[in-house]
Short mmCIF file of C-alpha atoms and ligand atoms in Angstrom, two decimals:
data_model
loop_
_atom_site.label_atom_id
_atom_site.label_comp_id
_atom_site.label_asym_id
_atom_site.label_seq_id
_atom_site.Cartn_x
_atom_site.Cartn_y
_atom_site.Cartn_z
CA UNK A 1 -40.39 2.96 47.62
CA UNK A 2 -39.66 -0.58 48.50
CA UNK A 3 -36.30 -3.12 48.70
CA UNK A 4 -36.00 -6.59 49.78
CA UNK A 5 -37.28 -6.20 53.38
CA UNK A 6 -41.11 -6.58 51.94
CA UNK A 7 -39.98 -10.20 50.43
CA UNK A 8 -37.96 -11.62 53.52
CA UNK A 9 -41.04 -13.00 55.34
CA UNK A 10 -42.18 -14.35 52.04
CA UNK A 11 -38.62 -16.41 52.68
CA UNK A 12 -36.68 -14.56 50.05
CA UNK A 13 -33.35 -13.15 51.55
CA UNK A 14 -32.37 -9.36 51.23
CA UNK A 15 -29.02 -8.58 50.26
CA UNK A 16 -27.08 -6.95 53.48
CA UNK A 17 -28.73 -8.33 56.49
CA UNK A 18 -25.47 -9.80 58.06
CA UNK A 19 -25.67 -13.65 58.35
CA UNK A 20 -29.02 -14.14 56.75
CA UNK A 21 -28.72 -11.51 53.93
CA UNK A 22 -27.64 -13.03 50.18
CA UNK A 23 -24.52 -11.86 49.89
CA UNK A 24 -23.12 -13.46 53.14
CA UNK A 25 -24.24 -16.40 51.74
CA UNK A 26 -22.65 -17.16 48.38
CA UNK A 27 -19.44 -18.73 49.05
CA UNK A 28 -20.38 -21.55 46.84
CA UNK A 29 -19.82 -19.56 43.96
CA UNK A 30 -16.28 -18.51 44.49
CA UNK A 31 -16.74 -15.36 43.68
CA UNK A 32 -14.02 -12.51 43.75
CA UNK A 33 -16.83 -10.12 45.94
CA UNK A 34 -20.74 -10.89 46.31
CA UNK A 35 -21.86 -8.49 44.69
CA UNK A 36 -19.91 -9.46 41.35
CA UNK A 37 -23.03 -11.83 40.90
CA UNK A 38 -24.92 -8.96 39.53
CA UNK A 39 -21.67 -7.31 37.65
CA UNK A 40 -22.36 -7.11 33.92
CA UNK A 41 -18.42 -7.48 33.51
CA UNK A 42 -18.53 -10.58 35.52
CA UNK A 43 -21.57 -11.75 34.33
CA UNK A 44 -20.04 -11.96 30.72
CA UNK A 45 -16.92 -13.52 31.96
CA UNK A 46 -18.80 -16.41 33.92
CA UNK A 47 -22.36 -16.19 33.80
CA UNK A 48 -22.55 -19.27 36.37
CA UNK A 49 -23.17 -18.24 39.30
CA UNK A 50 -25.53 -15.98 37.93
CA UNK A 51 -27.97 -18.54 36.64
CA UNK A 52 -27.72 -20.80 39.53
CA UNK A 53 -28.80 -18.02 41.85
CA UNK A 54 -31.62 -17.42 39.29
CA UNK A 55 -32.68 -21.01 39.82
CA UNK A 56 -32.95 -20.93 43.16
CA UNK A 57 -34.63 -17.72 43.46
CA UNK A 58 -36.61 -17.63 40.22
CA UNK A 59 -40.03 -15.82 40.35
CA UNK A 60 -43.03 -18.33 41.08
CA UNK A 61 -41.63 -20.05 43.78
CA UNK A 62 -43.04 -17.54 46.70
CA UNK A 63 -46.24 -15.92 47.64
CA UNK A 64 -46.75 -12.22 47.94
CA UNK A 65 -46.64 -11.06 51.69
CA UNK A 66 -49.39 -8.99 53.98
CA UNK A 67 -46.93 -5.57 52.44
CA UNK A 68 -47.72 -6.59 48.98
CA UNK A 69 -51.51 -7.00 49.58
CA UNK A 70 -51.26 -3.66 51.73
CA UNK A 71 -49.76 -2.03 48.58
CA UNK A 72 -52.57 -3.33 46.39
CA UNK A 73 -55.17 -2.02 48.24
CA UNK A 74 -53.71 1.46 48.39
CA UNK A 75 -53.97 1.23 44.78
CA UNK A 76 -57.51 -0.58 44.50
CA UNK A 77 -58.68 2.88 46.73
CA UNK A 78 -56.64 5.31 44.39
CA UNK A 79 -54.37 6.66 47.21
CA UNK A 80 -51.37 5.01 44.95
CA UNK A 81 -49.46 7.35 43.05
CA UNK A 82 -46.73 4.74 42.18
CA UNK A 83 -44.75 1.75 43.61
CA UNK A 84 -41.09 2.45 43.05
CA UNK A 85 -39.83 -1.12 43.53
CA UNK A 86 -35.85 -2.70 43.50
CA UNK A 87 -37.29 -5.98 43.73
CA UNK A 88 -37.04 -8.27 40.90
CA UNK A 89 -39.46 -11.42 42.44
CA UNK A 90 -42.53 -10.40 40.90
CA UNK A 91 -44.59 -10.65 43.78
CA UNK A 92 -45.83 -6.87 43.60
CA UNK A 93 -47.33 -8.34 40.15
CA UNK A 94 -48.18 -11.33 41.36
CA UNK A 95 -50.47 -9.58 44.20
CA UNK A 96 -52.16 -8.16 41.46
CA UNK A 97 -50.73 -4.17 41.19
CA UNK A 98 -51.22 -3.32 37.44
CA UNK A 99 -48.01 -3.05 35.36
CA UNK A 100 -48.76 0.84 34.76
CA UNK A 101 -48.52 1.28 38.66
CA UNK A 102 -44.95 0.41 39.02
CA UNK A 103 -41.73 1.15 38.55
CA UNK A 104 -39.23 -1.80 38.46
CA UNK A 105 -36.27 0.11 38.89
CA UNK A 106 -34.14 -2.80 39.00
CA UNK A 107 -35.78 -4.23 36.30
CA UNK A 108 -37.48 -8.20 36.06
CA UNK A 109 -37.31 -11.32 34.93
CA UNK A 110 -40.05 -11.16 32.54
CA UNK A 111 -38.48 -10.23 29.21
CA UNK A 112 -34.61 -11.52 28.19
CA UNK A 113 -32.17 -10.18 26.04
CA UNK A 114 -29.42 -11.09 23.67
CA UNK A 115 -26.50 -9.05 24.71
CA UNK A 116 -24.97 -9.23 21.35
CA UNK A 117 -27.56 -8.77 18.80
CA UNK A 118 -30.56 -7.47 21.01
CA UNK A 119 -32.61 -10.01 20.32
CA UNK A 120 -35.72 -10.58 22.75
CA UNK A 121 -36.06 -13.84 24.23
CA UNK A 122 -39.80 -14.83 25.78
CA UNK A 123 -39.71 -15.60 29.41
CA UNK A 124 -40.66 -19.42 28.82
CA UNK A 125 -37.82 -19.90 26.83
CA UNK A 126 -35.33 -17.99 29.35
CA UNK A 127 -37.61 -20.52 32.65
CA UNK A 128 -36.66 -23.70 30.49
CA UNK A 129 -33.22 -22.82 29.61
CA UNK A 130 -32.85 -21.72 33.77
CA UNK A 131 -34.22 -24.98 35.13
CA UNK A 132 -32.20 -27.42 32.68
CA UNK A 133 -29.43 -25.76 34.14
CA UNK A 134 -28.32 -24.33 30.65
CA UNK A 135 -26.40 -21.21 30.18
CA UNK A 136 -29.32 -19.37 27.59
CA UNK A 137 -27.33 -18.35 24.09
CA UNK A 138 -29.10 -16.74 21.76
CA UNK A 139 -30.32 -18.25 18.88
CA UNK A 140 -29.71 -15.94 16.00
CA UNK A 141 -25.74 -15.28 16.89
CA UNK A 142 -24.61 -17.50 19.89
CA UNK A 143 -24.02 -14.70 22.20
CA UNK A 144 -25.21 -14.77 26.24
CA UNK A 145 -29.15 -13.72 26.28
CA UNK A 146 -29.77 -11.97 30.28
CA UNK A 147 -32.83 -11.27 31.85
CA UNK A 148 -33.89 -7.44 31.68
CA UNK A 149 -32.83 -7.68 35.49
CA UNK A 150 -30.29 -4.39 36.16
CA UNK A 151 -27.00 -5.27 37.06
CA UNK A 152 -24.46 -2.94 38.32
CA UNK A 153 -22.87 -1.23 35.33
CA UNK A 154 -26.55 -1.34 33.42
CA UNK A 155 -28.73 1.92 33.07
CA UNK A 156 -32.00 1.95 34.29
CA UNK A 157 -35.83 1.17 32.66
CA UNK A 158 -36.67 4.73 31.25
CA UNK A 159 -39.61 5.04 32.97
CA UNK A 160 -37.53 5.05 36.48
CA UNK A 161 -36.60 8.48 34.23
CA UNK A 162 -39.48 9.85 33.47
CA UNK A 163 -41.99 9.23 36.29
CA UNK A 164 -40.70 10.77 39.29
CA UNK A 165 -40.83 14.55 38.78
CA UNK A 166 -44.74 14.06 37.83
CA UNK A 167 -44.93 11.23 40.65
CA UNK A 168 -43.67 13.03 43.46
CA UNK A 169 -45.82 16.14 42.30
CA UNK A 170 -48.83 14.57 43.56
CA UNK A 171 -47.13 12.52 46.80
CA UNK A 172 -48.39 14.04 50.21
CA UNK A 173 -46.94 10.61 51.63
CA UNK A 174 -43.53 8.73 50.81
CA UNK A 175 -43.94 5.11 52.19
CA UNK A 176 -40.43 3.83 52.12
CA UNK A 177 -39.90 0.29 53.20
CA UNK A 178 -37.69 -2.86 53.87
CA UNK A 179 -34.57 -1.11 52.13
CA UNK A 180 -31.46 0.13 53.10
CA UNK A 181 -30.96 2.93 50.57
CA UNK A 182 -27.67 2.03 50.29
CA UNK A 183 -27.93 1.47 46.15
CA UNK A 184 -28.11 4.74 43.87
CA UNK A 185 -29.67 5.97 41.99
CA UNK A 186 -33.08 4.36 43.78
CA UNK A 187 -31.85 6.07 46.98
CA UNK A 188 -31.76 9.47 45.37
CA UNK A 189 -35.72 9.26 44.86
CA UNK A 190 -36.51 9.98 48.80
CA UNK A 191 -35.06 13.67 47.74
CA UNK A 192 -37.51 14.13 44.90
CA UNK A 193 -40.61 14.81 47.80
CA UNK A 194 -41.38 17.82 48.09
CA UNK A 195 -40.98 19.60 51.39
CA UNK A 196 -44.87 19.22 52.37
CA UNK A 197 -44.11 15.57 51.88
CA UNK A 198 -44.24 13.40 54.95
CA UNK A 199 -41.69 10.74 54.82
CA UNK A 200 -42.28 7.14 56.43
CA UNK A 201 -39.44 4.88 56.86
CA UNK A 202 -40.27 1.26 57.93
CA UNK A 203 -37.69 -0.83 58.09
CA UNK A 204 -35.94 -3.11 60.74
CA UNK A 205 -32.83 -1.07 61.10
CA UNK A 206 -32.70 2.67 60.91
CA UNK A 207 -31.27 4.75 58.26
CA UNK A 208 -28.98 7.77 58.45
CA UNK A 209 -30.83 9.73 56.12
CA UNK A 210 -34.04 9.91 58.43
CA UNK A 211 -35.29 10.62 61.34
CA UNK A 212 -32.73 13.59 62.69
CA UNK A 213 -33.80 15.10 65.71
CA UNK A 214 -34.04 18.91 63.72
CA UNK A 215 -36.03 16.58 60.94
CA UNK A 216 -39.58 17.47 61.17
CA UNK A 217 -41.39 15.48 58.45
CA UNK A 218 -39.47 12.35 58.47
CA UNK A 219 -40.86 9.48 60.90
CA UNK A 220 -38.92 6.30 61.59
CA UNK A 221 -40.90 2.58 62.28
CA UNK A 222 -38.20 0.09 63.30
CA UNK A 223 -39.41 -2.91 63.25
CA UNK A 224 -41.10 -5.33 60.84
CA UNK A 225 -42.86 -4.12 57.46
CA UNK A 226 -45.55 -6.92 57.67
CA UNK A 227 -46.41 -5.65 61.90
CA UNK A 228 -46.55 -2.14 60.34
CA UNK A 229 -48.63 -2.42 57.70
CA UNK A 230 -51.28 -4.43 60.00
CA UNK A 231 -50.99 -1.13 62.40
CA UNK A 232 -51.51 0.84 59.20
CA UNK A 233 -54.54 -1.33 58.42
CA UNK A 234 -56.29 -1.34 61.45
CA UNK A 235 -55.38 2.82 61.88
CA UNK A 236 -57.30 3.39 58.55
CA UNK A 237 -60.23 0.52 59.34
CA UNK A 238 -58.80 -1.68 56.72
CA UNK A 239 -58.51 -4.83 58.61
CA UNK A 240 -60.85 -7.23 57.69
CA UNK A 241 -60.12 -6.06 53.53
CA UNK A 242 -56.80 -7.02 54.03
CA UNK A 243 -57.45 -9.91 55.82
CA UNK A 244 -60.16 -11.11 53.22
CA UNK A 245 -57.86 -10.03 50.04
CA UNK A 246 -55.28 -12.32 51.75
CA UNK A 247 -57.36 -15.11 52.10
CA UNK A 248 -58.96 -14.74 48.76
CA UNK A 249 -55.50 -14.53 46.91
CA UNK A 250 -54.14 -17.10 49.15
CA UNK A 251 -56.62 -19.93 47.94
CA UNK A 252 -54.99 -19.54 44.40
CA UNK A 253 -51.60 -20.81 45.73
CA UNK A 254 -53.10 -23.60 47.46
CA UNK A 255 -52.27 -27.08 45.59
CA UNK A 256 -55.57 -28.89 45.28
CA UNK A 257 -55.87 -31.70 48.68
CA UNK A 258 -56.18 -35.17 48.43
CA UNK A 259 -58.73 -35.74 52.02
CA UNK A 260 -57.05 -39.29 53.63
CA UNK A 261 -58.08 -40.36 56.51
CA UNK A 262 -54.38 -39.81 57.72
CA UNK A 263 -54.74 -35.82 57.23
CA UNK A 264 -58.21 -34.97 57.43
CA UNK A 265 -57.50 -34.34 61.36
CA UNK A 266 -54.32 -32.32 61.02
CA UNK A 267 -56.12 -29.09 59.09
CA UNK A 268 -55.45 -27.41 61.92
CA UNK A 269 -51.52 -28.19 62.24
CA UNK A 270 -51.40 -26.73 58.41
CA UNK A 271 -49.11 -23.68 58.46
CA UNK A 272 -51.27 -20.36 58.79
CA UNK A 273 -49.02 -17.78 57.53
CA UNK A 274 -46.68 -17.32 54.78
CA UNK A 275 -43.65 -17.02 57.09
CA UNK A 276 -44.52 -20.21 58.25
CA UNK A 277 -44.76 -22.01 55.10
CA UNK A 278 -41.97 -24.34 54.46
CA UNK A 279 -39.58 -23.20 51.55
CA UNK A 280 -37.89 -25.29 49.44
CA UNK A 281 -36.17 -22.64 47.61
CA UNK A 282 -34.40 -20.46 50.36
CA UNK A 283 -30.43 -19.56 50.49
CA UNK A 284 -29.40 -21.84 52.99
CA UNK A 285 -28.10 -19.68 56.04
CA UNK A 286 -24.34 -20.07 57.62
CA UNK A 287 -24.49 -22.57 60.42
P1 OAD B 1 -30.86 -4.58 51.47
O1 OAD B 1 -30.57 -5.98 51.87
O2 OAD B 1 -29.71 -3.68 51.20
O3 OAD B 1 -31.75 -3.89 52.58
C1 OAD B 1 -32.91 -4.51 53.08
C2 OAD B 1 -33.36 -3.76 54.34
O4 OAD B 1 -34.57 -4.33 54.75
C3 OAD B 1 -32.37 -3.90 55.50
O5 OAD B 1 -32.13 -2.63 56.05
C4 OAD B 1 -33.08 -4.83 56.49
O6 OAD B 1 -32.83 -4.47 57.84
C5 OAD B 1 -34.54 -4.57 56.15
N1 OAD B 1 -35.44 -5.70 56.40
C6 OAD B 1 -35.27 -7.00 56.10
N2 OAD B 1 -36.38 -7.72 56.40
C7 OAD B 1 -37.28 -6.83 56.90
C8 OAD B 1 -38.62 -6.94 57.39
N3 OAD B 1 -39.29 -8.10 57.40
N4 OAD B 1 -39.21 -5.82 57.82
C9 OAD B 1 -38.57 -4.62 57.80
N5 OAD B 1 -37.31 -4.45 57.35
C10 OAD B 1 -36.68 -5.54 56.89
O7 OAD B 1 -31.84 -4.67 50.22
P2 OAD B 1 -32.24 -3.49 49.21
O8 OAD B 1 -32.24 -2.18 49.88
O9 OAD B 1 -33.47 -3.93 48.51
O10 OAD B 1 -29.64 -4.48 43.41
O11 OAD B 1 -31.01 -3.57 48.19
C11 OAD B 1 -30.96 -2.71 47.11
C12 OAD B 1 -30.31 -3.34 45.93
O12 OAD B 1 -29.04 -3.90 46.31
C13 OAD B 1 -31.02 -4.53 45.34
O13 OAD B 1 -32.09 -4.17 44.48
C14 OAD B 1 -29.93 -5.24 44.60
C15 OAD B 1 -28.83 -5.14 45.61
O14 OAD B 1 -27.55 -5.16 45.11
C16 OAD B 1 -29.06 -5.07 42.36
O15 OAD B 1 -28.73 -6.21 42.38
C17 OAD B 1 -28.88 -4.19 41.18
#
């Protein structure tokens, strides 16, 4: 079970981390409260701020992180029953888990729909109408077409539904990282394990819900979800794998180089790491 901690070193802001966290950081939208930009009553009312935020924050513009990869090759070994996600940046998909693996609780940007008339928009059309800064009307009757992203008031994909009883079934181990479980119903799925289930919380700050001293199967990791899942790694032998998949995945984000004579001796001085990357796209934080 993941939240917005896995994405932060990919330079994607969580939600409630004060100062840095999104919604300390939308005054420019004059909204009544932050998290109104993902209230379906709101949204209909002024879809704005909405779309804006989606521009910034749209899907391609970030690389999957060392969790991500991590994730993958619990999957690639068949030790992953399911990834029970509430992010909506793709990168799970873009590190290549299979669609059937996941559960996007909080839904994505890859299909759009009419909120009048239903009607499914492709996720081309919904990109063009996003970066031309144009609110997306549908078509066939005018009315606001949304991104299958769930917004407060919105139910949930079925399969977030269907798939836990049989999921947590078969879970010995419940990785749970980079959220705060403070949004329900997602944070009702750490009481679906079963009492043999071991429980794993990594996350920078600790959680209520785990890790009481009379708690025997829950274990806490403060700290940082990419430093733990390099521990994890290295614990299970998986070090070099990880480090290779990186690398390997990592080429396809690389732009192709033009070799001048000005930059063939700065290859070193090229950033390393993805949280060193320069981002064009972040939330700018308070000064
Ligand atoms: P939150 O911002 O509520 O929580 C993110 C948690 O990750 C915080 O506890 C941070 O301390 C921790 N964190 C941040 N960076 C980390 C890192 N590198 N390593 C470890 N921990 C880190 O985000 P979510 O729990 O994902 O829903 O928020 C849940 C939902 O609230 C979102 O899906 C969104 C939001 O409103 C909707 O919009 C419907």
């Amino acid at each position: 079970m993941v939240g917005a901690g896995i994405s932060t070193s990919a330079g994607i802001p969580d939600f409630r981390t004060p100062g840095s966290g999104l919604y300390d950081n939308l005054q420019k939208y004059n909204l009544p409260h932050p998290t109104d930009i993902f209230e379906l009553d709101y949204f209909i009312e002024n879809p704005k701020p909405f779309y804006a935020l989606a521009k910034e924050l749209y899907p391609g513009n970030f690389r999957p992180t060392p969790v991500h990869y991590f994730i993958r090759l619990l999957n690639e070994k068949n030790l992953l029953v399911r990834h029970y996600t509430q992010n909506i940046d793709s990168l799970e998909r873009l590190a290549g888990l299979p669609e059937e693996k996941m559960v996007e609780a909080h839904g994505t940007f890859h299909t759009n729909h009419c909120l009048e008339c239903g009607l499914e928009f492709s996720k081309e059309w919904m990109k063009e109408k996003i970066f031309s800064d144009t609110i997306p009307l549908c078509d066939a009757c005018n009315g606001i077409v949304k991104p299958d992203i769930v917004f407060f008031g919105e139910g949930m994909p079925d399969k977030f539904y269907d798939m836990p009883a049989e999921d947590f079934k078969n879970c010995d181990l419940l990785i749970v990282m980079g959220t705060s479980l403070e949004v329900y119903p997602f944070a009702s799925l750490v009481g679906h394990a079963e009492p043999n289930c071991l429980r794993v919380l990594i996350n920078r700050t600790s959680i209520d819900k785990f890790g009481s001293p009379t708690n025997k199967r829950d274990i806490n990791f403060i700290g940082d979800c990419d430093d733990a899942v390099w521990k994890m790694a290295e614990a299970l032998g998986w070090s070099d794998e990880l480090k290779a998949l990186i690398k390997k995945e990592g080429s396809k984000f690389e732009k192709p180089k033009v070799r001048t004579s000005d930059n063939k001796h700065n290859d070193d001085k090229k950033p390393k790491t993805s949280r060193e990357v320069p981002q064009s796209n972040q939330i700018e934080k308070k000064s």
